[in-house]
Coordinates of N, CA, C and O in Angstrom, one line a residue:
X279 N 22.8 -3.2 10.3 CA 21.4 -3.5 10.3 C 20.6 -2.3 10.1 O 20.7 -1.7 9.1
X280 N 19.8 -1.8 11.1 CA 19.1 -0.6 11.0 C 17.8 -0.7 10.2 O 17.4 -1.8 9.7
X281 N 17.1 0.4 10.1 CA 15.9 0.5 9.3 C 16.1 0.4 7.8 O 17.1 1.0 7.3
X282 N 15.2 -0.2 7.2 CA 15.2 -0.3 5.7 C 14.1 0.5 5.2 O 13.0 0.7 5.8
X283 N 14.3 1.1 4.0 CA 13.3 2.0 3.5 C 13.0 1.7 2.0 O 13.9 1.4 1.3
X284 N 11.8 1.9 1.6 CA 11.4 1.8 0.2 C 10.6 3.1 -0.1 O 9.7 3.5 0.7
X285 N 10.9 3.7 -1.2 CA 10.3 5.0 -1.5 C 10.0 5.0 -3.0 O 10.9 5.0 -3.8
X286 N 8.7 4.8 -3.4 CA 8.3 4.7 -4.8 C 7.3 5.8 -5.1 O 6.5 6.1 -4.3
X287 N 7.4 6.3 -6.3 CA 6.5 7.3 -6.8 C 5.9 6.8 -8.1 O 6.5 6.2 -8.9
X288 N 4.6 7.2 -8.3 CA 3.9 6.9 -9.6 C 3.0 8.1 -9.8 O 2.6 8.8 -8.9
X289 N 2.6 8.2 -11.1 CA 1.7 9.3 -11.5 C 0.5 8.8 -12.1 O 0.5 7.9 -12.9
X290 N -0.7 9.3 -11.7 CA -2.0 8.9 -12.2 C -2.6 10.2 -12.9 O -2.5 11.3 -12.3
X291 N -3.3 10.0 -13.9 CA -4.1 11.0 -14.6 C -5.4 11.3 -13.8 O -6.1 12.2 -14.2
X292 N -5.7 10.5 -12.9 CA -7.0 10.6 -12.1 C -6.7 11.6 -10.9 O -5.6 11.7 -10.4
X293 N -7.8 12.3 -10.5 CA -7.6 13.2 -9.3 C -7.5 12.4 -8.1 O -7.8 11.2 -8.0
X294 N -7.0 13.0 -7.0 CA -6.7 12.3 -5.7 C -7.9 11.5 -5.2 O -7.8 10.4 -4.6
X295 N -9.1 12.1 -5.3 CA -10.3 11.4 -4.8 C -10.5 10.0 -5.4 O -10.9 9.1 -4.7
X296 N -10.3 9.9 -6.7 CA -10.4 8.6 -7.4 C -9.4 7.6 -7.0 O -9.7 6.4 -6.7
X297 N -8.1 8.1 -6.8 CA -7.0 7.2 -6.4 C -7.3 6.8 -4.9 O -7.2 5.6 -4.6
X298 N -7.7 7.7 -4.1 CA -7.9 7.4 -2.7 C -9.1 6.4 -2.5 O -9.0 5.5 -1.7
X299 N -10.1 6.5 -3.3 CA -11.2 5.6 -3.2 C -10.8 4.2 -3.5 O -11.2 3.2 -2.8
X300 N -9.9 4.0 -4.5 CA -9.4 2.6 -4.8 C -8.5 2.2 -3.7 O -8.5 1.0 -3.2
X301 N -7.6 3.0 -3.2 CA -6.6 2.7 -2.2 C -7.3 2.2 -0.9 O -6.8 1.3 -0.2
X302 N -8.4 2.8 -0.5 CA -9.1 2.5 0.7 C -10.1 1.4 0.6 O -10.8 1.1 1.6
X303 N -10.3 0.9 -0.6 CA -11.3 -0.2 -0.9 C -10.5 -1.5 -1.1 O -10.1 -1.7 -2.3
X304 N -10.2 -2.2 -0.1 CA -9.4 -3.4 -0.2 C -9.9 -4.4 -1.3 O -9.1 -5.1 -1.9
X305 N -11.2 -4.4 -1.5 CA -11.8 -5.3 -2.5 C -11.3 -4.9 -4.0 O -11.3 -5.8 -4.9
X306 N -10.9 -3.7 -4.1 CA -10.4 -3.3 -5.5 C -8.9 -3.7 -5.7 O -8.5 -3.8 -6.9
X307 N -8.2 -4.0 -4.6 CA -6.7 -4.3 -4.8 C -6.5 -5.4 -5.7 O -5.5 -5.3 -6.5
X308 N -7.2 -6.5 -5.7 CA -6.9 -7.6 -6.7 C -7.1 -7.2 -8.2 O -6.5 -7.9 -9.0
X309 N -7.7 -6.1 -8.4 CA -7.9 -5.6 -9.8 C -6.6 -4.8 -10.3 O -6.4 -4.6 -11.5
X310 N -5.9 -4.2 -9.3 CA -4.7 -3.4 -9.7 C -3.4 -3.7 -9.1 O -2.4 -3.0 -9.4
X311 N -3.4 -4.6 -8.2 CA -2.1 -4.9 -7.5 C -1.8 -6.4 -7.6 O -2.6 -7.2 -8.1
X312 N -0.6 -6.8 -7.1 CA -0.3 -8.3 -7.2 C -1.2 -9.1 -6.2 O -1.0 -10.3 -6.2
X313 N -2.0 -8.5 -5.4 CA -2.9 -9.2 -4.5 C -3.9 -10.0 -5.3 O -4.5 -9.5 -6.3
X314 N -4.2 -11.2 -4.8 CA -5.1 -12.1 -5.5 C -6.5 -12.0 -4.8 O -7.5 -12.1 -5.4
X315 N -6.5 -12.0 -3.4 CA -7.8 -11.9 -2.7 C -7.7 -10.9 -1.6 O -6.6 -10.5 -1.1
X316 N -8.8 -10.4 -1.1 CA -8.9 -9.5 0.0 C -10.0 -10.0 1.0 O -11.0 -10.5 0.5
X317 N -9.8 -9.8 2.2 CA -10.8 -10.0 3.2 C -10.7 -9.0 4.4 O -9.6 -8.5 4.7
X318 N -11.8 -8.7 5.0 CA -11.7 -7.8 6.1 C -11.9 -8.6 7.4 O -13.0 -9.2 7.7
X319 N -10.8 -8.8 8.1 CA -10.8 -9.6 9.3 C -11.5 -9.0 10.5 O -12.2 -9.6 11.2
X320 N -11.3 -7.7 10.6 CA -11.9 -6.9 11.7 C -12.2 -5.5 11.2 O -11.3 -4.8 10.6
X321 N -13.4 -5.0 11.4 CA -13.7 -3.7 10.9 C -13.0 -2.6 11.8 O -12.6 -2.9 12.9
X322 N -12.9 -1.5 11.3 CA -12.2 -0.4 12.0 C -13.1 0.3 13.0 O -14.3 -0.2 13.2
X323 N -12.6 1.3 13.7 CA -13.3 2.0 14.7 C -14.7 2.5 14.3 O -15.6 2.4 15.1
X324 N -14.8 3.0 13.1 CA -16.1 3.5 12.6 C -16.8 2.5 11.7 O -17.7 2.8 11.0
X325 N -16.3 1.2 11.7 CA -16.9 0.2 10.8 C -16.1 0.2 9.5 O -15.4 1.1 9.2
X326 N -16.2 -0.9 8.8 CA -15.6 -1.0 7.5 C -14.1 -0.9 7.6 O -13.4 -1.3 8.6
X327 N -13.5 -0.3 6.5 CA -12.0 -0.2 6.4 C -11.5 1.2 7.0 O -10.7 1.8 6.4
X328 N -12.0 1.5 8.1 CA -11.6 2.7 8.8 C -10.3 2.5 9.7 O -9.8 1.3 9.7
X329 N -9.8 3.5 10.4 CA -8.7 3.3 11.2 C -9.0 2.2 12.2 O -10.0 2.1 12.8
X330 N -8.0 1.3 12.4 CA -8.2 0.1 13.3 C -8.5 -1.2 12.6 O -8.4 -2.2 13.1
X331 N -9.0 -1.0 11.3 CA -9.4 -2.2 10.6 C -8.2 -3.1 10.3 O -7.1 -2.6 10.1
X332 N -8.5 -4.4 10.3 CA -7.4 -5.4 9.9 C -7.9 -6.0 8.6 O -8.9 -6.6 8.4
X333 N -7.0 -5.7 7.6 CA -7.3 -6.2 6.2 C -6.3 -7.3 5.9 O -5.2 -7.3 6.3
X334 N -6.9 -8.3 5.2 CA -6.1 -9.5 4.9 C -6.0 -9.6 3.4 O -7.0 -9.7 2.7
X335 N -4.7 -9.7 2.9 CA -4.5 -9.8 1.5 C -3.7 -11.0 1.2 O -2.8 -11.4 1.9
X336 N -4.1 -11.7 0.1 CA -3.3 -12.9 -0.3 C -2.7 -12.6 -1.7 O -3.4 -12.2 -2.6
X337 N -1.4 -12.9 -1.7 CA -0.7 -12.8 -3.0 C -0.3 -14.2 -3.4 O -0.6 -15.1 -2.7
X338 N 0.5 -14.3 -4.5 CA 0.9 -15.7 -4.8 C 1.9 -16.2 -3.8 O 2.1 -17.4 -3.7
X339 N 2.6 -15.3 -3.1 CA 3.7 -15.7 -2.2 C 3.3 -15.7 -0.7 O 3.9 -16.4 0.1
X340 N 2.3 -14.9 -0.3 CA 2.1 -14.8 1.1 C 0.7 -14.3 1.4 O 0.0 -13.8 0.5
X341 N 0.3 -14.4 2.7 CA -0.9 -13.8 3.2 C -0.5 -12.8 4.2 O 0.2 -13.1 5.2
X342 N -0.9 -11.5 3.9 CA -0.5 -10.5 4.8 C -1.7 -9.9 5.6 O -2.8 -9.8 5.0
X343 N -1.5 -9.6 6.8 CA -2.5 -9.0 7.7 C -2.0 -7.6 8.0 O -0.9 -7.4 8.5
X344 N -2.8 -6.6 7.7 CA -2.4 -5.2 7.8 C -3.5 -4.5 8.6 O -4.7 -4.7 8.4
X345 N -3.0 -3.6 9.5 CA -3.9 -2.7 10.3 C -3.8 -1.3 9.7 O -2.8 -0.7 9.5
X346 N -5.0 -0.7 9.4 CA -5.1 0.7 8.9 C -4.8 1.5 10.2 O -5.5 1.4 11.2
X347 N -3.8 2.4 10.1 CA -3.5 3.2 11.2 C -3.7 4.7 11.0 O -3.7 5.5 12.0
X348 N -3.9 5.1 9.8 CA -4.1 6.6 9.5 C -4.8 6.7 8.2 O -4.5 6.1 7.2
X349 N -5.8 7.6 8.2 CA -6.5 7.9 7.0 C -6.7 9.5 7.0 O -7.2 10.0 7.9
X350 N -6.3 10.1 5.8 CA -6.6 11.5 5.6 C -7.3 11.5 4.2 O -6.7 11.3 3.2
X351 N -8.6 11.8 4.2 CA -9.3 11.7 2.9 C -8.7 12.4 1.8 O -8.2 13.5 1.9
X352 N -8.5 11.6 0.7 CA -7.9 12.1 -0.6 C -6.5 12.5 -0.4 O -5.9 13.0 -1.3
X353 N -5.8 12.1 0.7 CA -4.4 12.5 1.0 C -3.5 11.4 1.4 O -2.4 11.3 1.0
X354 N -4.0 10.5 2.3 CA -3.1 9.5 2.8 C -3.8 8.3 3.4 O -4.9 8.4 4.0
X355 N -3.2 7.1 3.2 CA -3.6 5.9 3.8 C -2.3 5.3 4.4 O -1.3 5.2 3.7
X356 N -2.3 5.0 5.7 CA -1.1 4.4 6.3 C -1.6 3.1 7.0 O -2.7 3.0 7.5
X357 N -0.7 2.1 6.9 CA -1.0 0.8 7.5 C 0.3 0.2 8.0 O 1.4 0.5 7.6
X358 N 0.1 -0.7 9.0 CA 1.2 -1.5 9.5 C 1.0 -3.0 9.2 O -0.2 -3.4 9.2
X359 N 2.1 -3.7 9.1 CA 2.0 -5.1 8.8 C 1.9 -5.9 10.2 O 2.8 -5.7 11.0
X360 N 0.9 -6.7 10.3 CA 0.8 -7.5 11.5 C 1.4 -8.9 11.4 O 2.0 -9.4 12.3
X361 N 1.3 -9.4 10.2 CA 1.9 -10.7 9.9 C 2.0 -11.0 8.4 O 1.3 -10.3 7.6
X362 N 2.8 -11.9 8.0 CA 2.8 -12.3 6.6 C 4.3 -12.5 6.0 O 4.5 -13.4 5.3
X363 N 5.2 -11.6 6.4 CA 6.6 -11.8 6.0 C 7.5 -11.5 7.2 O 7.1 -10.8 8.1
X364 N 8.7 -12.1 7.2 CA 9.5 -12.0 8.4 C 10.2 -10.6 8.5 O 11.5 -10.5 8.4
X365 N 9.5 -9.6 8.7 CA 10.0 -8.2 9.0 C 9.3 -7.7 10.3 O 8.2 -8.2 10.6
X366 N 9.9 -6.7 10.9 CA 9.4 -6.1 12.1 C 9.1 -4.6 11.8 O 9.8 -4.0 11.0
X367 N 8.1 -4.1 12.5 CA 7.8 -2.7 12.5 C 7.6 -2.1 11.1 O 8.1 -1.1 10.8
X368 N 6.9 -2.9 10.2 CA 6.7 -2.4 8.9 C 5.5 -1.4 8.9 O 4.5 -1.7 9.5
X369 N 5.8 -0.3 8.3 CA 4.8 0.7 8.2 C 4.9 1.3 6.8 O 6.0 1.6 6.3
X370 N 3.7 1.5 6.1 CA 3.6 2.1 4.8 C 2.7 3.3 4.9 O 1.7 3.3 5.5
X371 N 3.2 4.4 4.3 CA 2.4 5.6 4.1 C 2.2 5.9 2.7 O 3.2 6.0 1.9
X372 N 1.0 5.9 2.2 CA 0.7 6.1 0.8 C 0.1 7.5 0.7 O -1.0 7.8 1.2
X373 N 0.9 8.5 0.2 CA 0.5 9.9 0.1 C 0.1 10.2 -1.3 O 0.8 9.8 -2.2
X374 N -0.9 11.0 -1.4 CA -1.5 11.5 -2.7 C -1.4 13.0 -2.7 O -1.8 13.7 -1.8
X375 N -0.8 13.5 -3.8 CA -0.6 14.9 -4.0 C -1.2 15.3 -5.3 O -0.8 14.8 -6.4
X376 N -2.1 16.3 -5.3 CA -2.7 16.8 -6.5 C -1.6 17.4 -7.4 O -0.7 18.1 -6.9
X377 N -1.6 17.1 -8.7 CA -0.7 17.8 -9.6 C -1.6 18.4 -10.7 O -2.8 18.2 -10.7
X378 N -1.0 19.1 -11.6 CA -1.7 19.8 -12.6 C -2.5 18.8 -13.5 O -3.6 19.2 -14.0
X379 N -2.0 17.6 -13.7 CA -2.7 16.7 -14.6 C -3.0 15.4 -13.9 O -3.0 14.3 -14.5
X380 N -3.3 15.4 -12.6 CA -3.7 14.2 -11.9 C -3.2 14.2 -10.5 O -3.3 15.1 -9.7
X381 N -2.6 13.0 -10.1 CA -2.1 12.8 -8.8 C -0.7 12.1 -8.8 O -0.5 11.2 -9.5
X382 N 0.1 12.6 -7.9 CA 1.4 12.0 -7.6 C 1.2 11.1 -6.4 O 0.7 11.5 -5.4
X383 N 1.5 9.8 -6.6 CA 1.4 8.8 -5.5 C 2.8 8.5 -5.0 O 3.7 8.2 -5.7
X384 N 3.0 8.7 -3.7 CA 4.2 8.3 -3.0 C 3.9 7.2 -2.0 O 3.2 7.4 -1.1
X385 N 4.5 6.0 -2.3 CA 4.3 4.9 -1.4 C 5.7 4.7 -0.7 O 6.7 4.3 -1.2
X386 N 5.7 5.0 0.6 CA 6.9 5.0 1.4 C 6.8 4.0 2.5 O 5.8 4.1 3.3
X387 N 7.7 3.0 2.6 CA 7.6 2.0 3.6 C 9.0 1.9 4.4 O 10.0 2.2 3.8
X388 N 8.9 1.6 5.7 CA 10.0 1.4 6.5 C 9.8 0.1 7.3 O 8.7 -0.3 7.6
X389 N 10.9 -0.6 7.6 CA 10.8 -1.9 8.3 C 12.2 -2.3 8.8 O 13.2 -1.7 8.4
X390 N 12.2 -3.2 9.8 CA 13.4 -3.8 10.2 C 13.3 -5.3 9.9 O 12.3 -5.9 9.9
X391 N 14.5 -5.9 9.6 CA 14.5 -7.3 9.3 C 14.5 -8.1 10.6 O 15.1 -7.7 11.5
X392 N 13.7 -9.2 10.6 CA 13.7 -10.1 11.8 C 15.0 -10.9 11.9 O 15.5 -11.1 13.0
X393 N 15.5 -11.3 10.7 CA 16.7 -12.1 10.7 C 17.8 -11.2 10.2 O 17.8 -10.6 9.1
X394 N 18.8 -11.0 11.1 CA 20.0 -10.1 10.7 C 20.5 -10.6 9.3 O 20.7 -11.7 9.0
X395 N 20.8 -9.6 8.5 CA 21.4 -9.8 7.2 C 20.4 -10.1 6.1 O 20.8 -10.2 4.9
X396 N 19.1 -10.1 6.4 CA 18.1 -10.3 5.3 C 17.4 -9.1 4.9 O 16.6 -9.1 3.9
X397 N 17.7 -8.0 5.5 CA 17.0 -6.7 5.1 C 17.1 -6.3 3.7 O 16.1 -5.9 3.0
X398 N 18.3 -6.5 3.1 CA 18.5 -6.1 1.7 C 17.6 -7.0 0.8 O 17.1 -6.5 -0.2
X399 N 17.4 -8.3 1.1 CA 16.6 -9.2 0.4 C 15.1 -8.7 0.4 O 14.5 -8.6 -0.6
X400 N 14.6 -8.4 1.6 CA 13.2 -8.0 1.7 C 13.0 -6.6 1.1 O 12.0 -6.3 0.6
X401 N 14.0 -5.8 1.2 CA 13.9 -4.4 0.6 C 13.8 -4.6 -0.9 O 13.0 -3.9 -1.6
X402 N 14.5 -5.5 -1.5 CA 14.5 -5.7 -2.9 C 13.1 -6.3 -3.3 O 12.5 -5.9 -4.3
X403 N 12.7 -7.4 -2.7 CA 11.4 -8.0 -3.0 C 10.2 -7.1 -2.7 O 9.4 -6.9 -3.6
X404 N 10.2 -6.4 -1.6 CA 9.1 -5.5 -1.3 C 9.2 -4.3 -2.2 O 8.1 -3.7 -2.5
X405 N 10.4 -3.8 -2.6 CA 10.5 -2.7 -3.5 C 9.8 -3.0 -4.8 O 9.0 -2.1 -5.3
X406 N 10.0 -4.2 -5.3 CA 9.3 -4.5 -6.6 C 7.8 -4.6 -6.4 O 7.0 -4.2 -7.2
X407 N 7.4 -5.2 -5.3 CA 6.0 -5.3 -5.0 C 5.3 -4.0 -4.8 O 4.3 -3.7 -5.4
X408 N 6.0 -3.1 -4.1 CA 5.4 -1.7 -3.9 C 5.4 -1.0 -5.2 O 4.4 -0.3 -5.5
X409 N 6.4 -1.1 -6.0 CA 6.4 -0.5 -7.3 C 5.2 -1.0 -8.2 O 4.5 -0.2 -8.8
X410 N 4.9 -2.3 -8.1 CA 3.8 -2.8 -8.9 C 2.5 -2.3 -8.3 O 1.6 -2.0 -9.1
X411 N 2.4 -2.2 -7.0 CA 1.2 -1.6 -6.4 C 0.9 -0.2 -6.8 O -0.1 0.2 -7.2
X412 N 2.0 0.6 -6.7 CA 1.8 2.1 -7.0 C 1.5 2.3 -8.4 O 0.6 3.1 -8.8
X413 N 2.2 1.6 -9.3 CA 1.9 1.8 -10.7 C 0.6 1.2 -11.1 O -0.2 1.8 -11.9
X414 N 0.2 0.1 -10.6 CA -1.1 -0.5 -10.9 C -2.2 0.4 -10.4 O -3.2 0.6 -11.1
X415 N -2.1 1.0 -9.2 CA -3.0 1.9 -8.7 C -3.2 3.1 -9.6 O -4.3 3.6 -9.9
X416 N -2.0 3.7 -10.0 CA -2.0 4.9 -10.8 C -2.7 4.6 -12.2 O -3.6 5.4 -12.6
X417 N -2.4 3.5 -12.8 CA -2.9 3.1 -14.1 C -4.4 2.8 -14.0 O -5.2 3.3 -14.8
X418 N -4.8 2.1 -13.0 CA -6.2 1.7 -12.8 C -7.1 2.9 -12.5 O -8.2 3.1 -13.1
X419 N -6.6 3.8 -11.6 CA -7.4 5.0 -11.3 C -7.5 5.9 -12.6 O -8.6 6.4 -12.8
X420 N -6.4 6.0 -13.4 CA -6.5 6.8 -14.6 C -7.5 6.2 -15.6 O -8.2 7.0 -16.2
X421 N -7.5 4.9 -15.7 CA -8.4 4.3 -16.7 C -9.9 4.5 -16.2 O -10.8 4.8 -17.0
X422 N -10.1 4.3 -14.9 CA -11.5 4.6 -14.4 C -11.9 6.0 -14.6 O -13.1 6.3 -15.0
X423 N -11.0 6.9 -14.3 CA -11.3 8.4 -14.5 C -11.6 8.7 -15.9 O -12.5 9.4 -16.2
X424 N -10.8 8.1 -16.8 CA -11.0 8.4 -18.2 C -12.3 7.9 -18.7 O -13.1 8.6 -19.4
X425 N -12.7 6.7 -18.3 CA -14.0 6.1 -18.7 C -15.2 6.8 -18.1 O -16.2 7.0 -18.8
X426 N -15.0 7.3 -16.9 CA -16.1 8.1 -16.3 C -16.2 9.5 -16.9 O -17.3 10.0 -16.9
X427 N -15.2 10.0 -17.4 CA -15.2 11.3 -18.1 C -15.6 11.3 -19.5 O -16.0 12.3 -20.1
X428 N -15.6 10.1 -20.1 CA -15.9 10.0 -21.5 C -17.4 10.1 -21.8 O -18.3 10.0 -21.0

């Protein structure tokens, strides 16, 4: 059994500030991720999507409730899953690192399976989902940056 891990990287031609702005704006997720809708169930400690906020995303398959647990401007967004899929202790850290030509995005998640023997399945499904999110974020940020620079 044990912890399961997903580790995905993507590259964006946009600087970290542009990528971070999209990442921390839940309303932008339906434009670049598999999420269909976004709602803010509870504002964070400082209001809005700050630490402590509960964000609700709906995909074609599930409704997930996530709590923002760490923000480092232009560097990191971390969240934990409160409900939506049958896993325990899900945490994702999305780290942004400046590169010569943009931003490297690292989306790293860990979790435990609620039902023994199903971890491989959720790692596979979530791995594809996280890859789609990371690449969608990278591409969308790059396109926004390019159009703003033109």
